[in-house]
XYZ file of C-alpha atoms in Angstrom:
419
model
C 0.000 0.000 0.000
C 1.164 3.468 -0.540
C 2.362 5.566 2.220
C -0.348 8.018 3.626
C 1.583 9.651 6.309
C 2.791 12.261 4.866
C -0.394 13.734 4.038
C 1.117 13.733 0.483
C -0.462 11.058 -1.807
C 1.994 10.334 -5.089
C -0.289 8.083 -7.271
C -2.472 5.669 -5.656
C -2.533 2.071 -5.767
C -6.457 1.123 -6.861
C -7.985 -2.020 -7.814
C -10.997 -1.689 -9.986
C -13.269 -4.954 -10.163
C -14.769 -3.621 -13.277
C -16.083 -5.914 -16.383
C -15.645 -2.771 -18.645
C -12.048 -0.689 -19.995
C -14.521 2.114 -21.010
C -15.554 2.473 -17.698
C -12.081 2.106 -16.049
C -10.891 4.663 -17.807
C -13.985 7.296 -17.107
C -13.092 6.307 -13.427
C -9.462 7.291 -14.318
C -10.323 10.774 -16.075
C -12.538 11.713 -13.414
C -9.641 10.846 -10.629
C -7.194 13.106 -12.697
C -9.477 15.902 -13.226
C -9.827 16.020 -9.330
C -5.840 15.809 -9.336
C -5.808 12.033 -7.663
C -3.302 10.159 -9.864
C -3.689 6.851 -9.452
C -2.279 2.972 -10.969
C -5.213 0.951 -11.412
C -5.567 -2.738 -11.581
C -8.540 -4.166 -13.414
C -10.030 -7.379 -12.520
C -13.334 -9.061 -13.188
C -13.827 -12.486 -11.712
C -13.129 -14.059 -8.160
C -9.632 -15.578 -9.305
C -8.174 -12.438 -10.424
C -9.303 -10.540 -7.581
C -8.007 -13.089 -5.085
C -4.592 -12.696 -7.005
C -4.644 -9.705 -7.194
C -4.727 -9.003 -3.175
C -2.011 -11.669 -3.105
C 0.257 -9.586 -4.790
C -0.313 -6.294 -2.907
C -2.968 -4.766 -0.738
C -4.149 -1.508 -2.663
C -4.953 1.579 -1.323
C -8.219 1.341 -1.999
C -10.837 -0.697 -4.290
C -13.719 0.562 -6.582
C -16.187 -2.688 -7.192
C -18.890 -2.270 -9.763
C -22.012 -4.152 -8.317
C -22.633 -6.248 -11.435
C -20.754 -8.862 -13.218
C -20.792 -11.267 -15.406
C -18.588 -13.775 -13.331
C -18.221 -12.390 -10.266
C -20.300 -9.747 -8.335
C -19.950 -6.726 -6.004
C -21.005 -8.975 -2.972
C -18.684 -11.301 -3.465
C -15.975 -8.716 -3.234
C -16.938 -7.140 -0.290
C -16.911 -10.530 1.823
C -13.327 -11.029 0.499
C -12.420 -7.669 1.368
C -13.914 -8.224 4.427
C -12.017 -11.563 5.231
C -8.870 -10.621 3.792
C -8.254 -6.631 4.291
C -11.110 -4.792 6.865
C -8.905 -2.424 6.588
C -8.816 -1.630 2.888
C -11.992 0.727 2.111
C -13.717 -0.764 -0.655
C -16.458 1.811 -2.741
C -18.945 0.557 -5.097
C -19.361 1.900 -8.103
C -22.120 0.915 -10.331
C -25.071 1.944 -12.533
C -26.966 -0.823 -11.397
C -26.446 -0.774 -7.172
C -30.427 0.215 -6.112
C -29.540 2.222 -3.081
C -31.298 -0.167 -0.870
C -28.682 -2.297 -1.539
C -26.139 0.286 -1.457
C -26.923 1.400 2.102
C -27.245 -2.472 2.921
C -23.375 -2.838 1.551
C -22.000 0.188 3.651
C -23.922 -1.612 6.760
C -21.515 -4.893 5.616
C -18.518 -2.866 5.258
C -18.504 -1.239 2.313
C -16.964 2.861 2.837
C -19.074 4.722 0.234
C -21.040 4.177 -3.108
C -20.906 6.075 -6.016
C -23.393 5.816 -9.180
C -21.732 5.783 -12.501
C -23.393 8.932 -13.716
C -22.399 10.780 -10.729
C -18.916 9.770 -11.294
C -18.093 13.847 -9.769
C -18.744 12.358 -6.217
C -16.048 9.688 -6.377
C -13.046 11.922 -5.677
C -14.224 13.356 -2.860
C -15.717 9.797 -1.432
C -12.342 8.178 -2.383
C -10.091 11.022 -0.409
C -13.109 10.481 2.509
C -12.491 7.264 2.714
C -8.677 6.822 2.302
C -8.300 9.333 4.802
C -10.532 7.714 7.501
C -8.462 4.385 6.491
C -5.322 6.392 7.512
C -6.734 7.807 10.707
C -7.909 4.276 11.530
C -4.635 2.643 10.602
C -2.477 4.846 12.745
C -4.661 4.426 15.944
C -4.451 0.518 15.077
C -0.268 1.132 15.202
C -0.987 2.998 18.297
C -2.941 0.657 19.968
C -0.595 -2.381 18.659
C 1.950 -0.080 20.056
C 0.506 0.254 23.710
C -0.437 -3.559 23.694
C 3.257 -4.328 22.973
C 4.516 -2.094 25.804
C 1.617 -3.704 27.928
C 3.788 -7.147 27.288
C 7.247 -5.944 27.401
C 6.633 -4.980 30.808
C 7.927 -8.034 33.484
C 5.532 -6.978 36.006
C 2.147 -8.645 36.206
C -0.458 -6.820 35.466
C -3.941 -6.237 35.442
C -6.316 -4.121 34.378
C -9.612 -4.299 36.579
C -13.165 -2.357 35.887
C -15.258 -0.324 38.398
C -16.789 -3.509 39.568
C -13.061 -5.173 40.159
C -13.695 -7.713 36.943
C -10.359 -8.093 34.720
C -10.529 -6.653 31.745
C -6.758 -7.014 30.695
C -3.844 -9.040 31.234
C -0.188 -8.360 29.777
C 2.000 -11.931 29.152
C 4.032 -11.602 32.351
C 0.498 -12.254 34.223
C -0.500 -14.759 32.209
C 3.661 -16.811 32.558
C 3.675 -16.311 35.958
C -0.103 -17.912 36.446
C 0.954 -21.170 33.757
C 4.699 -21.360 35.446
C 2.413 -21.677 39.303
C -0.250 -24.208 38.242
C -3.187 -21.840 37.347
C -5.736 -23.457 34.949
C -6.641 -22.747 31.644
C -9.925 -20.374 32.835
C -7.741 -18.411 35.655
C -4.594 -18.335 33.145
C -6.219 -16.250 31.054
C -8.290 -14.526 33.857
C -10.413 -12.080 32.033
C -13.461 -11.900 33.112
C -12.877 -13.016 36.573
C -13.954 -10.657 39.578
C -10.325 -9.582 41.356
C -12.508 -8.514 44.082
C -14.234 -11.926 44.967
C -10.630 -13.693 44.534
C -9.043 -11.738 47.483
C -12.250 -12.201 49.201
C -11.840 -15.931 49.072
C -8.439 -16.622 49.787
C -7.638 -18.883 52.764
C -5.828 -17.179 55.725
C -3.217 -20.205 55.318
C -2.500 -19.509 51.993
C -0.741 -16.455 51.364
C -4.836 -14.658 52.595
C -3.376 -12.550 55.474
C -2.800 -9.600 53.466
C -6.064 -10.734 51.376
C -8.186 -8.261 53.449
C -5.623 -5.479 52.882
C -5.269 -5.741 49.156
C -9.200 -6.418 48.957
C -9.405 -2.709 51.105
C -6.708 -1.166 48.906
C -7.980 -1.577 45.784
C -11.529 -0.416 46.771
C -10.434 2.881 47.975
C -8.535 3.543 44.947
C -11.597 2.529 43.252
C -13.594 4.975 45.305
C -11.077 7.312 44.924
C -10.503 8.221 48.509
C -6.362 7.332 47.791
C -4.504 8.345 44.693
C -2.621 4.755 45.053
C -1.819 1.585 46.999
C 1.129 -0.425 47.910
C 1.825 -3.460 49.598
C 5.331 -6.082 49.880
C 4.879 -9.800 50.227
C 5.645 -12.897 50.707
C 4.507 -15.558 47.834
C 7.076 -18.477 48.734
C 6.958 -21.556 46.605
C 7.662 -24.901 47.420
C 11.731 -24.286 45.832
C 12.615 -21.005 46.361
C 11.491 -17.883 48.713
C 9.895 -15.352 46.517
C 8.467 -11.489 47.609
C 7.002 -9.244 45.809
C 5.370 -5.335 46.008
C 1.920 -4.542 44.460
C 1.075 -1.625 43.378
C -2.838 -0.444 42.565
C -3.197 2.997 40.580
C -6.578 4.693 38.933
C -6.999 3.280 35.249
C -6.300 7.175 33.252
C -8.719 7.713 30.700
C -13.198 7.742 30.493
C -13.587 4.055 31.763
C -13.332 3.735 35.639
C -11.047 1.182 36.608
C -7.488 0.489 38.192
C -4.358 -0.999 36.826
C -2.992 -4.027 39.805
C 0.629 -4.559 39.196
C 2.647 -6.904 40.842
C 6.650 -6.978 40.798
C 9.114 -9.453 41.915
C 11.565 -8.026 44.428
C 12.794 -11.426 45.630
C 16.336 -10.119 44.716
C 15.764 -6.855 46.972
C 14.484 -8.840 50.060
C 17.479 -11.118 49.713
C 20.315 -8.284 49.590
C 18.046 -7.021 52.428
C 17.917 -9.875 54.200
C 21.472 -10.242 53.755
C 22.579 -6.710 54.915
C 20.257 -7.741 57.942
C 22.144 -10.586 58.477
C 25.645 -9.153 58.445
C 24.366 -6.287 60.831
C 23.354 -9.125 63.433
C 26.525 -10.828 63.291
C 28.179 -7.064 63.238
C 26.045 -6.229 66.295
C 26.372 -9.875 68.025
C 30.395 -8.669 67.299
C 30.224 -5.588 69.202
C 28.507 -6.761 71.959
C 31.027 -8.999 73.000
C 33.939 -6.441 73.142
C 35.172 -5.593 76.504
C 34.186 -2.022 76.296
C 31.936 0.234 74.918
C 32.023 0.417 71.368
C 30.714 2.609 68.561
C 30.551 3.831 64.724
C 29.070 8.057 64.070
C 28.427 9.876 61.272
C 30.154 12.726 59.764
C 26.959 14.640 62.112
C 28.513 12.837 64.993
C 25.103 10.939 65.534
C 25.746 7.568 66.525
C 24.694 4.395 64.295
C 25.755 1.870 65.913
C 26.628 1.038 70.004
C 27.177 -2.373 71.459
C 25.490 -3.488 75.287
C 28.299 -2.159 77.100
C 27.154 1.485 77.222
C 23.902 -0.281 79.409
C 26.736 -1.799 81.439
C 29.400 0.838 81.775
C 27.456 4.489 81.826
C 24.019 2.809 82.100
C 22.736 4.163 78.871
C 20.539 2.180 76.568
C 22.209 1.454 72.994
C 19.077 1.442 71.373
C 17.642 4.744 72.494
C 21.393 6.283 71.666
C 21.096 5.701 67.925
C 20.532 9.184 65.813
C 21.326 10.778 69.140
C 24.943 13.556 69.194
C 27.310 13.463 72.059
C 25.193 16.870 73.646
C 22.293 14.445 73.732
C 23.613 11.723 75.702
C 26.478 13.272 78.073
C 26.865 16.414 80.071
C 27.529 19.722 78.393
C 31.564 20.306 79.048
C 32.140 16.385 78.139
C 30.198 16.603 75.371
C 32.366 19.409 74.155
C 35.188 17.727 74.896
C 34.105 14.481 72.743
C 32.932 16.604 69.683
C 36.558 18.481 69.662
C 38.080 14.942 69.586
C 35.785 13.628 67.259
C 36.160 16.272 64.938
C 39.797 16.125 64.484
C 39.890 12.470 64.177
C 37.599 12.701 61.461
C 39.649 15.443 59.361
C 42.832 13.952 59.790
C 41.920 10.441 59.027
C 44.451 9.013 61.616
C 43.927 6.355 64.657
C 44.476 8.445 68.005
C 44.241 7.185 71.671
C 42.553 9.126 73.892
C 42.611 9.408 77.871
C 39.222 10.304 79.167
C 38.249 10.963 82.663
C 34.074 11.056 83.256
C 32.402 11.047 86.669
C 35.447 9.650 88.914
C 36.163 6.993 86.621
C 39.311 6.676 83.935
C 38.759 5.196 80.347
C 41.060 4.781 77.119
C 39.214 5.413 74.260
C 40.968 4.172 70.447
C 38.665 6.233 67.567
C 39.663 5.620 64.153
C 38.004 6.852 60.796
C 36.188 4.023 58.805
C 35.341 4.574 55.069
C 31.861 4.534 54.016
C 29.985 2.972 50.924
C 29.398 6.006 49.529
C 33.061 7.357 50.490
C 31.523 9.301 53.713
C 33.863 9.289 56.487
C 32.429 7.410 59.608
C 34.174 7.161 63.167
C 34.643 4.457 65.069
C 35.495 3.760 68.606
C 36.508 1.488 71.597
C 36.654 2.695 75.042
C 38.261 0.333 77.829
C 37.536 1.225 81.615
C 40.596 1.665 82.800
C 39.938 2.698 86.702
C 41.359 0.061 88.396
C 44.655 -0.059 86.399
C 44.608 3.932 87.054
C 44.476 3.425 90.536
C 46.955 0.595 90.782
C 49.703 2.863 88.760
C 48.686 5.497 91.359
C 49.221 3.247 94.397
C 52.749 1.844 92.855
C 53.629 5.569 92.184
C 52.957 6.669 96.356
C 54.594 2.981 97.172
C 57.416 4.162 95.517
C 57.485 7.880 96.945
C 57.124 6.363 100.228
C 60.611 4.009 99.931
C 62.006 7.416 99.095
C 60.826 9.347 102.377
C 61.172 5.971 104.427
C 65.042 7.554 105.962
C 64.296 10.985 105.839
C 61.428 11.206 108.671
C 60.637 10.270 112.116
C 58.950 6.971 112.335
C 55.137 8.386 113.377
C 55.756 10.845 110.467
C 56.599 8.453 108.086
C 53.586 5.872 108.893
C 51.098 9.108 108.640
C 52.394 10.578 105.135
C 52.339 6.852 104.212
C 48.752 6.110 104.791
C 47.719 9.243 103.586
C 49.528 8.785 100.289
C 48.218 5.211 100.100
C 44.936 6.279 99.949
């Protein structure tokens, strides 16, 4: 067929089921005069035109209505089996226009009678450009229907009364690959609605109610959208996945139900989950406090030994700054150390002394995933090994005094240094 789209016709492919050159070439003048040049093929039996279709589709065909052996009926109900979209215009002497209308109820585009032959040019451009208009929503609709498949997520397309209207092939794969049968593979016509109303609460039915509530408010329009992740494990393999329920755009009332696999999310997930446990499980069996900030300073991650050491909960301390968990001039103290550690990128030990007891503290700058500087820390209570150096240091002082005072003065600065 010739290319329409351009709105620019060159000549037009036509073939003319016509018994009679005389008349063929009347048809051809009149076409000219209205400045439609067009390549015509004649036929006049069944054979011919059959052959004739085989070869190429035309852009159009003219059909007289009377034959000797063949007939304009006869060529519409090809036309009709063969190319719908082909508009086919009769053009006779002999077409009563009883049976004319009749014919354009059947499919036929127009009729013209032969000594009106002024009305074909406009019926023909009529006719070819309605062709074209329906042609290009065809492509368009083609179009949408293959995006519709291409997409991997299930979906659905439900009316205002929650009946399926439309399934893509990733719905209908994932219902063959899980057992569905023939009626439910398919699924249109079925009432979503009633299905998540039925579900068994052992069998994947204890987000039923949800999803059933869900999609009627988007129905009802009372949410723009609905969401839900969820389990859907098989016998072989753990599978999850999200659904999402959105208004159906356009003047039919409806919503579109997709559902997407994000097995491979929930896995990573679970994964990351997993490492943080054995992370956390890690941490908590240190000796001392430990901990990992952000660049902020708010801590996001502290092991049992805060609960233990400085009675604060590790939980409640994550998201939580130094000023929010210790005294104002320690605080200050910790952000100053923090601060540095973090811009100079290099492992320090730090003495600490907070509420009468000593600590040791080792913070140290850990690289992020997203090359964000974090800071980690240990902290050792170191009390008792303060107070031992201190008692070996008066010990030692005291040896020293031990022949330069009276015996009652020694024993006094002794005890008194001891303590």
């Amino acid at each position: 067929m010739t290319d329409q789209d351009s709105g620019q016709r060159d000549s037009l492919d036509l073939i003319v089921v016509e018994d009679s050159d005389d008349d063929v070439e009347l048809l051809l003048d009149t076409l000219r005069e209205a400045g439609l040049a067009a390549q015509v093929r004649r036929v006049e039996d069944g054979p011919a035109f059959l052959a004739a279709l085989e070869q190429q589709l035309p852009d159009a065909i003219l059909s007289d209505w009377s034959l000797p052996r063949f007939s304009g009926q006869h060529a519409l109900k090809i036309t009709r089996e063969r190319c719908p979209e082909v508009p086919l215009i009769f053009v006779s002497g002999t077409i009563s226009e009883s049976a004319a209308i009749e014919a354009m109820r059947q499919g036929a585009v127009d009729y013209v009678f032969k000594h009106q032959l002024q009305l074909l040019a406009p019926a023909l451009t009529r006719a070819l450009d309605e062709a074209r208009t329906l042609r290009l929503l065809r492509e368009s609709q083609d179009f949408t229907t293959s995006i519709l498949h291409s997409l991997v997520q299930h979906i659905a397309v439900l009316d205002a009364q929650g009946i399926i209207v439309a399934v893509n092939q990733a719905w209908r794969d994932f219902a063959r690959d899980n057992g569905a049968s023939e009626r439910t593979l398919e699924s249109i016509g079925l009432n979503y609605l009633d299905i998540c109303s039925s579900v068994p609460p052992f069998d994947y039915g204890t987000e039923a109610p949800t999803v059933l509530a869900g999609i009627r408010d988007v129905l009802a329009g009372t949410v723009t959208e609905f969401s839900l992740e969820y389990p859907c494990h098989s016998p072989d393999e753990k599978r999850w996945f999200i659904m999402h329920v959105t208004p159906l755009r356009g003047p039919s009332p409806g919503v579109v139900v997709a559902h997407e696999n994000i097995t491979l999310r929930k896995l990573a997930e679970e994964s990351v989950l997993g490492a943080q446990r054995i992370t956390q499980q890690f941490l908590d069996h240190l000796p001392g406090t430990a901990f990992v900030k952000d660049e902020n300073l708010r801590v996001l991650m502290a092991n049992k030994a805060f609960q233990s050491m400085l009675g604060l909960d590790p939980a409640a301390m994550i998201g939580k700054t130094n000023s929010e968990l210790f005294p104002s001039h320690f605080a200050e103290k910790l952000d100053a150390d923090d601060r540095k550690i973090l811009a100079s990128g290099q492992s320090t030990l730090i003495e600490e002394d907070f509420e009468g007891r000593f600590f040791e503290t080792s913070k140290f700058v850990i690289e992020g995933e997203e090359g964000e500087r974090l800071l980690g820390g240990i902290t050792l209570d170191v009390t008792q090994r303060q107070k031992n150096i201190q008692r070996q240091e008066a010990l030692l002082k005291i040896s020293e005094l031990g022949g330069t005072l009276l015996e009652k003065d020694f024993l006094q600065q002794g005890l008194e240094m001891a303590e």
